[in-house]
PDB file of C-alpha atoms in Angstrom:
ATOM      1  CA  ALA A 133      25.968-266.749  35.128  1.00 69.00           C
ATOM      2  CA  ALA A 134      25.185-269.702  37.360  1.00 82.00           C
ATOM      3  CA  GLY A 135      21.598-270.896  37.316  1.00 95.00           C
ATOM      4  CA  VAL A 136      19.529-273.295  39.374  1.00 97.00           C
ATOM      5  CA  ILE A 137      20.518-276.837  38.513  1.00 97.00           C
ATOM      6  CA  GLN A 138      18.067-279.711  38.798  1.00 98.00           C
ATOM      7  CA  SER A 139      18.656-283.405  38.329  1.00 98.00           C
ATOM      8  CA  PRO A 140      17.595-285.656  36.874  1.00 98.00           C
ATOM      9  CA  ARG A 141      15.808-283.890  34.045  1.00 97.00           C
ATOM     10  CA  HIS A 142      13.643-286.917  33.324  1.00 98.00           C
ATOM     11  CA  LEU A 143      12.671-289.804  35.538  1.00 97.00           C
ATOM     12  CA  ILE A 144      10.416-292.772  34.931  1.00 98.00           C
ATOM     13  CA  LYS A 145       9.195-294.837  37.864  1.00 98.00           C
ATOM     14  CA  GLU A 146       6.651-297.537  38.575  1.00 98.00           C
ATOM     15  CA  LYS A 147       3.791-297.116  41.022  1.00 98.00           C
ATOM     16  CA  ARG A 148       4.805-297.565  44.657  1.00 97.00           C
ATOM     17  CA  GLU A 149       8.465-296.865  43.870  1.00 98.00           C
ATOM     18  CA  THR A 150      10.554-294.074  45.349  1.00 98.00           C
ATOM     19  CA  ALA A 151      12.132-291.115  43.593  1.00 98.00           C
ATOM     20  CA  THR A 152      14.608-288.437  44.634  1.00 98.00           C
ATOM     21  CA  LEU A 153      15.026-285.100  42.902  1.00 98.00           C
ATOM     22  CA  LYS A 154      17.976-282.829  43.481  1.00 98.00           C
ATOM     23  CA  CYS A 155      18.328-279.073  43.292  1.00 98.00           C
ATOM     24  CA  TYR A 156      21.399-276.863  43.416  1.00 97.00           C
ATOM     25  CA  PRO A 157      20.395-273.226  43.995  1.00 96.00           C
ATOM     26  CA  ILE A 158      22.241-270.196  42.749  1.00 95.00           C
ATOM     27  CA  PRO A 159      25.167-269.420  45.090  1.00 93.00           C
ATOM     28  CA  ARG A 160      24.308-266.977  47.898  1.00 89.00           C
ATOM     29  CA  HIS A 161      20.569-267.433  47.438  1.00 91.00           C
ATOM     30  CA  ASP A 162      19.107-268.038  50.878  1.00 86.00           C
ATOM     31  CA  THR A 163      15.748-269.573  49.978  1.00 91.00           C
ATOM     32  CA  VAL A 164      14.839-272.683  47.999  1.00 94.00           C
ATOM     33  CA  TYR A 165      11.315-273.508  46.848  1.00 95.00           C
ATOM     34  CA  TRP A 166       9.841-276.682  45.389  1.00 97.00           C
ATOM     35  CA  TYR A 167       6.837-276.613  43.047  1.00 96.00           C
ATOM     36  CA  GLN A 168       4.827-279.310  41.321  1.00 97.00           C
ATOM     37  CA  GLN A 169       3.256-278.515  37.958  1.00 96.00           C
ATOM     38  CA  GLY A 170       0.809-280.918  36.363  1.00 94.00           C
ATOM     39  CA  PRO A 171      -0.066-280.674  32.646  1.00 91.00           C
ATOM     40  CA  GLY A 172      -1.908-277.420  31.958  1.00 90.00           C
ATOM     41  CA  GLN A 173      -1.789-276.474  35.630  1.00 92.00           C
ATOM     42  CA  ASP A 174      -0.197-273.674  37.566  1.00 91.00           C
ATOM     43  CA  PRO A 175       2.857-274.417  39.717  1.00 93.00           C
ATOM     44  CA  GLN A 176       1.715-275.717  43.109  1.00 93.00           C
ATOM     45  CA  PHE A 177       3.915-274.763  46.027  1.00 92.00           C
ATOM     46  CA  LEU A 178       5.171-277.770  47.961  1.00 95.00           C
ATOM     47  CA  ILE A 179       7.752-276.604  50.466  1.00 95.00           C
ATOM     48  CA  SER A 180      10.491-274.045  51.010  1.00 93.00           C
ATOM     49  CA  PHE A 181      13.713-273.737  52.933  1.00 94.00           C
ATOM     50  CA  TYR A 182      15.345-270.617  54.326  1.00 91.00           C
ATOM     51  CA  GLU A 183      18.977-270.879  55.349  1.00 89.00           C
ATOM     52  CA  LYS A 184      18.725-274.687  55.383  1.00 89.00           C
ATOM     53  CA  MET A 185      15.698-274.752  57.663  1.00 93.00           C
ATOM     54  CA  GLN A 186      12.216-275.638  56.471  1.00 92.00           C
ATOM     55  CA  SER A 187      10.352-272.369  56.419  1.00 90.00           C
ATOM     56  CA  ASP A 188       6.993-272.879  54.771  1.00 89.00           C
ATOM     57  CA  LYS A 189       4.879-275.822  53.753  1.00 91.00           C
ATOM     58  CA  GLY A 190       2.314-275.936  50.999  1.00 90.00           C
ATOM     59  CA  SER A 191       0.434-278.826  49.477  1.00 89.00           C
ATOM     60  CA  ILE A 192       3.173-281.386  49.945  1.00 94.00           C
ATOM     61  CA  PRO A 193       1.780-284.906  50.426  1.00 95.00           C
ATOM     62  CA  ASP A 194       2.819-286.858  53.517  1.00 96.00           C
ATOM     63  CA  ARG A 195       4.542-289.329  51.164  1.00 97.00           C
ATOM     64  CA  PHE A 196       6.961-286.592  50.165  1.00 97.00           C
ATOM     65  CA  SER A 197       9.753-285.130  52.230  1.00 97.00           C
ATOM     66  CA  ALA A 198      12.477-282.637  51.523  1.00 97.00           C
ATOM     67  CA  GLN A 199      15.586-281.271  53.103  1.00 96.00           C
ATOM     68  CA  GLN A 200      18.345-278.799  52.467  1.00 95.00           C
ATOM     69  CA  PHE A 201      21.921-279.774  53.139  1.00 94.00           C
ATOM     70  CA  SER A 202      24.930-277.901  54.481  1.00 92.00           C
ATOM     71  CA  ASP A 203      26.087-277.090  50.938  1.00 92.00           C
ATOM     72  CA  TYR A 204      22.620-275.563  50.291  1.00 92.00           C
ATOM     73  CA  HIS A 205      21.524-278.152  47.783  1.00 95.00           C
ATOM     74  CA  SER A 206      18.070-279.571  48.363  1.00 97.00           C
ATOM     75  CA  GLU A 207      16.468-282.931  47.727  1.00 98.00           C
ATOM     76  CA  LEU A 208      12.830-283.853  47.314  1.00 98.00           C
ATOM     77  CA  ASN A 209      12.087-287.447  48.251  1.00 98.00           C
ATOM     78  CA  MET A 210       8.900-289.038  46.999  1.00 98.00           C
ATOM     79  CA  SER A 211       7.771-292.460  48.178  1.00 97.00           C
ATOM     80  CA  SER A 212       4.881-294.784  47.345  1.00 98.00           C
ATOM     81  CA  LEU A 213       4.573-293.051  44.000  1.00 98.00           C
ATOM     82  CA  GLU A 214       1.129-292.745  42.466  1.00 97.00           C
ATOM     83  CA  LEU A 215       0.085-292.101  38.887  1.00 97.00           C
ATOM     84  CA  GLY A 216      -1.050-288.627  39.932  1.00 96.00           C
ATOM     85  CA  ASP A 217       2.485-287.715  40.971  1.00 97.00           C
ATOM     86  CA  SER A 218       3.460-287.528  37.304  1.00 97.00           C
ATOM     87  CA  ALA A 219       4.345-283.888  36.818  1.00 97.00           C
ATOM     88  CA  LEU A 220       7.083-281.387  36.210  1.00 97.00           C
ATOM     89  CA  TYR A 221       8.853-280.556  39.458  1.00 98.00           C
ATOM     90  CA  PHE A 222      10.526-277.192  39.642  1.00 98.00           C
ATOM     91  CA  CYS A 223      13.029-275.982  42.133  1.00 97.00           C
ATOM     92  CA  ALA A 224      13.551-272.247  42.473  1.00 95.00           C
ATOM     93  CA  SER A 225      15.825-270.085  44.538  1.00 94.00           C
ATOM     94  CA  SER A 226      15.725-266.455  45.531  1.00 91.00           C
ATOM     95  CA  LEU A 227      18.170-263.997  46.981  1.00 87.00           C
ATOM     96  CA  VAL A 228      15.569-262.426  49.236  1.00 77.00           C
ATOM     97  CA  ARG A 229      13.007-264.655  50.910  1.00 73.00           C
ATOM     98  CA  GLY A 230       9.470-263.916  49.772  1.00 67.00           C
ATOM     99  CA  THR A 231      10.053-260.626  48.037  1.00 72.00           C
ATOM    100  CA  GLY A 232      12.610-261.250  45.360  1.00 79.00           C
ATOM    101  CA  GLU A 233      12.696-262.779  41.932  1.00 87.00           C
ATOM    102  CA  LEU A 234      12.386-266.545  41.796  1.00 90.00           C
ATOM    103  CA  PHE A 235      14.966-268.192  39.581  1.00 94.00           C
ATOM    104  CA  PHE A 236      13.646-271.513  38.388  1.00 96.00           C
ATOM    105  CA  GLY A 237      15.580-274.566  37.359  1.00 97.00           C
ATOM    106  CA  GLU A 238      14.645-276.308  34.135  1.00 97.00           C
ATOM    107  CA  GLY A 239      12.559-278.812  36.047  1.00 97.00           C
ATOM    108  CA  SER A 240      12.527-282.558  36.553  1.00 98.00           C
ATOM    109  CA  ARG A 241       9.851-284.401  34.648  1.00 97.00           C
ATOM    110  CA  LEU A 242       8.598-287.405  36.622  1.00 98.00           C
ATOM    111  CA  THR A 243       6.515-290.033  34.896  1.00 98.00           C
ATOM    112  CA  VAL A 244       4.885-292.710  37.030  1.00 98.00           C
ATOM    113  CA  LEU A 245       3.728-295.795  35.145  1.00 97.00           C
TER     114      LEU A 245
ATOM    115  CA  GLY B 262      -2.951-269.580  52.633  1.00 64.00           C
ATOM    116  CA  GLU B 263      -3.156-266.771  50.143  1.00 73.00           C
ATOM    117  CA  ASN B 264      -5.926-266.971  47.568  1.00 83.00           C
ATOM    118  CA  VAL B 265      -4.792-265.697  44.167  1.00 90.00           C
ATOM    119  CA  GLU B 266      -7.313-265.496  41.366  1.00 93.00           C
ATOM    120  CA  GLN B 267      -6.303-264.753  37.806  1.00 96.00           C
ATOM    121  CA  HIS B 268      -8.425-263.765  34.811  1.00 97.00           C
ATOM    122  CA  PRO B 269      -8.901-264.504  32.000  1.00 97.00           C
ATOM    123  CA  SER B 270      -7.737-268.084  31.644  1.00 97.00           C
ATOM    124  CA  THR B 271      -7.266-267.679  27.891  1.00 97.00           C
ATOM    125  CA  LEU B 272      -6.758-264.573  25.794  1.00 98.00           C
ATOM    126  CA  SER B 273      -6.360-264.178  22.056  1.00 98.00           C
ATOM    127  CA  VAL B 274      -5.351-260.869  20.530  1.00 98.00           C
ATOM    128  CA  GLN B 275      -4.297-259.659  17.127  1.00 98.00           C
ATOM    129  CA  GLU B 276      -0.667-258.764  16.703  1.00 98.00           C
ATOM    130  CA  GLY B 277      -0.154-255.134  17.666  1.00 98.00           C
ATOM    131  CA  ASP B 278      -3.119-255.027  20.026  1.00 98.00           C
ATOM    132  CA  SER B 279      -2.864-254.790  23.810  1.00 98.00           C
ATOM    133  CA  ALA B 280      -3.416-257.557  26.328  1.00 98.00           C
ATOM    134  CA  VAL B 281      -4.461-257.159  29.957  1.00 98.00           C
ATOM    135  CA  ILE B 282      -4.398-259.860  32.619  1.00 98.00           C
ATOM    136  CA  LYS B 283      -5.686-259.301  36.120  1.00 98.00           C
ATOM    137  CA  CYS B 284      -5.010-260.945  39.465  1.00 96.00           C
ATOM    138  CA  THR B 285      -6.709-260.496  42.798  1.00 95.00           C
ATOM    139  CA  TYR B 286      -5.271-261.543  46.126  1.00 92.00           C
ATOM    140  CA  SER B 287      -6.620-261.948  49.632  1.00 90.00           C
ATOM    141  CA  ASP B 288      -3.690-261.343  51.985  1.00 87.00           C
ATOM    142  CA  SER B 289      -3.486-257.644  52.718  1.00 86.00           C
ATOM    143  CA  ALA B 290       0.026-258.189  54.100  1.00 85.00           C
ATOM    144  CA  SER B 291       1.343-259.159  50.655  1.00 86.00           C
ATOM    145  CA  ASN B 292       3.878-256.625  49.461  1.00 87.00           C
ATOM    146  CA  TYR B 293       5.480-258.157  46.392  1.00 89.00           C
ATOM    147  CA  PHE B 294       3.656-258.870  43.146  1.00 91.00           C
ATOM    148  CA  PRO B 295       5.505-260.604  40.319  1.00 93.00           C
ATOM    149  CA  TRP B 296       4.470-261.775  36.887  1.00 96.00           C
ATOM    150  CA  TYR B 297       6.054-264.821  35.280  1.00 96.00           C
ATOM    151  CA  LYS B 298       5.995-265.972  31.664  1.00 97.00           C
ATOM    152  CA  GLN B 299       6.158-269.658  30.877  1.00 97.00           C
ATOM    153  CA  GLU B 300       6.609-271.008  27.383  1.00 95.00           C
ATOM    154  CA  LEU B 301       5.529-274.552  26.634  1.00 91.00           C
ATOM    155  CA  GLY B 302       7.771-277.066  28.377  1.00 89.00           C
ATOM    156  CA  LYS B 303      10.013-274.353  29.772  1.00 94.00           C
ATOM    157  CA  ARG B 304      10.561-272.867  33.187  1.00 96.00           C
ATOM    158  CA  PRO B 305       8.670-269.791  34.437  1.00 95.00           C
ATOM    159  CA  GLN B 306      10.680-266.609  34.094  1.00 95.00           C
ATOM    160  CA  LEU B 307      10.071-263.271  35.751  1.00 94.00           C
ATOM    161  CA  ILE B 308       9.039-260.548  33.330  1.00 97.00           C
ATOM    162  CA  ILE B 309       8.108-257.755  35.710  1.00 96.00           C
ATOM    163  CA  ASP B 310       7.343-257.197  39.366  1.00 93.00           C
ATOM    164  CA  ILE B 311       6.051-254.457  41.609  1.00 92.00           C
ATOM    165  CA  ARG B 312       6.278-253.732  45.286  1.00 88.00           C
ATOM    166  CA  SER B 313       3.528-252.368  47.456  1.00 84.00           C
ATOM    167  CA  ASN B 314       4.955-248.880  47.735  1.00 82.00           C
ATOM    168  CA  VAL B 315       4.577-248.320  43.994  1.00 82.00           C
ATOM    169  CA  GLY B 316       1.378-248.029  41.966  1.00 91.00           C
ATOM    170  CA  GLU B 317       2.736-248.667  38.497  1.00 95.00           C
ATOM    171  CA  LYS B 318       5.882-249.932  36.858  1.00 95.00           C
ATOM    172  CA  LYS B 319       6.753-250.057  33.180  1.00 96.00           C
ATOM    173  CA  ASP B 320       9.428-251.867  31.210  1.00 95.00           C
ATOM    174  CA  GLN B 321       9.219-251.192  27.478  1.00 96.00           C
ATOM    175  CA  ARG B 322       6.015-252.883  26.250  1.00 97.00           C
ATOM    176  CA  ILE B 323       5.165-254.404  29.618  1.00 98.00           C
ATOM    177  CA  ALA B 324       3.610-252.652  32.588  1.00 98.00           C
ATOM    178  CA  VAL B 325       2.144-253.702  35.908  1.00 97.00           C
ATOM    179  CA  THR B 326      -0.348-251.705  37.956  1.00 96.00           C
ATOM    180  CA  LEU B 327      -1.203-252.304  41.580  1.00 95.00           C
ATOM    181  CA  ASN B 328      -4.324-251.309  43.495  1.00 94.00           C
ATOM    182  CA  LYS B 329      -3.722-252.234  47.118  1.00 91.00           C
ATOM    183  CA  THR B 330      -7.095-250.988  48.264  1.00 91.00           C
ATOM    184  CA  ALA B 331      -8.927-253.280  45.878  1.00 92.00           C
ATOM    185  CA  LYS B 332      -6.252-255.994  46.221  1.00 92.00           C
ATOM    186  CA  HIS B 333      -5.604-256.476  42.575  1.00 93.00           C
ATOM    187  CA  PHE B 334      -2.730-256.048  40.168  1.00 95.00           C
ATOM    188  CA  SER B 335      -2.693-256.225  36.410  1.00 97.00           C
ATOM    189  CA  LEU B 336      -0.261-257.013  33.635  1.00 98.00           C
ATOM    190  CA  HIS B 337      -0.442-254.872  30.525  1.00 98.00           C
ATOM    191  CA  ILE B 338       1.313-255.832  27.304  1.00 98.00           C
ATOM    192  CA  THR B 339       1.177-253.304  24.485  1.00 98.00           C
ATOM    193  CA  GLU B 340       1.998-253.777  20.799  1.00 98.00           C
ATOM    194  CA  THR B 341       1.813-257.538  21.219  1.00 98.00           C
ATOM    195  CA  GLN B 342       4.005-259.771  19.095  1.00 98.00           C
ATOM    196  CA  PRO B 343       3.708-263.486  18.274  1.00 97.00           C
ATOM    197  CA  GLU B 344       6.615-264.227  20.608  1.00 97.00           C
ATOM    198  CA  ASP B 345       4.510-262.930  23.491  1.00 98.00           C
ATOM    199  CA  SER B 346       2.382-266.069  23.126  1.00 98.00           C
ATOM    200  CA  ALA B 347       2.850-268.055  26.339  1.00 97.00           C
ATOM    201  CA  VAL B 348       1.222-268.731  29.693  1.00 97.00           C
ATOM    202  CA  TYR B 349       1.455-265.888  32.182  1.00 98.00           C
ATOM    203  CA  PHE B 350       1.249-266.373  35.930  1.00 96.00           C
ATOM    204  CA  CYS B 351       0.910-263.886  38.732  1.00 95.00           C
ATOM    205  CA  ALA B 352       2.034-264.832  42.222  1.00 92.00           C
ATOM    206  CA  GLY B 353       1.086-263.727  45.709  1.00 83.00           C
ATOM    207  CA  GLY B 354       1.537-264.647  49.326  1.00 73.00           C
ATOM    208  CA  ASN B 355       5.309-264.265  49.258  1.00 71.00           C
ATOM    209  CA  GLN B 356       5.346-266.200  45.981  1.00 68.00           C
ATOM    210  CA  PHE B 357       4.108-269.437  47.439  1.00 77.00           C
ATOM    211  CA  TYR B 358       0.884-269.187  45.516  1.00 86.00           C
ATOM    212  CA  PHE B 359       0.571-268.780  41.781  1.00 91.00           C
ATOM    213  CA  GLY B 360      -2.512-267.723  39.914  1.00 92.00           C
ATOM    214  CA  THR B 361      -4.124-270.277  37.623  1.00 93.00           C
ATOM    215  CA  GLY B 362      -2.432-268.839  34.573  1.00 95.00           C
ATOM    216  CA  THR B 363      -3.508-267.058  31.410  1.00 97.00           C
ATOM    217  CA  SER B 364      -2.747-268.622  28.062  1.00 97.00           C
ATOM    218  CA  LEU B 365      -2.070-265.716  25.712  1.00 98.00           C
ATOM    219  CA  THR B 366      -2.145-266.251  21.957  1.00 98.00           C
ATOM    220  CA  VAL B 367      -1.038-263.435  19.675  1.00 98.00           C
ATOM    221  CA  ILE B 368      -2.398-263.959  16.194  1.00 97.00           C
ATOM    222  CA  PRO B 369      -0.106-262.692  13.417  1.00 95.00           C
TER     223      PRO B 369
END
């Protein structure tokens, strides 16, 4: 069965650089979520999209932006990277917004040097 | 946003014993309560969930109970096995907010 696909799986950047993460949700899932998980931390909700429109915003820094495209894939853009941005970034999709199982991708590990 | 508190943060049990993890939430409008299991370096995966019109749900060795009046829900794992060792997260507020996680260790 198709799963949530994230790319790249690993990314190393220098401080002040820019990074873009991509997410391809499971077909027919209408909601995409982005989470940031630091070492030993719980996943922190960043932002979500419902039917290609931004629907909810969490603790996403102003340096980050995200969008969902017509083919339903989503991208998380991170600029002016800081050491503290080093984390595992998960994308998840769900069939039913808010009240259905979240299917997570394998995550993109960002390391900022 | 929703405030989800999870206890305990760490839990060690002997193999075969039971484990209980509890979450409390603040948003009385919440109506979906999932539990996710995350192994080291892996993605979170749903293990069980419950909706607000049900008080208890069981799936083999795993059960979840919900008390809407007290705004808490609990994960129960019986006959624990070493492969149950992982971090468990509850989620609330339409899944935007995860609890702080419980690191469960099952000692053989």
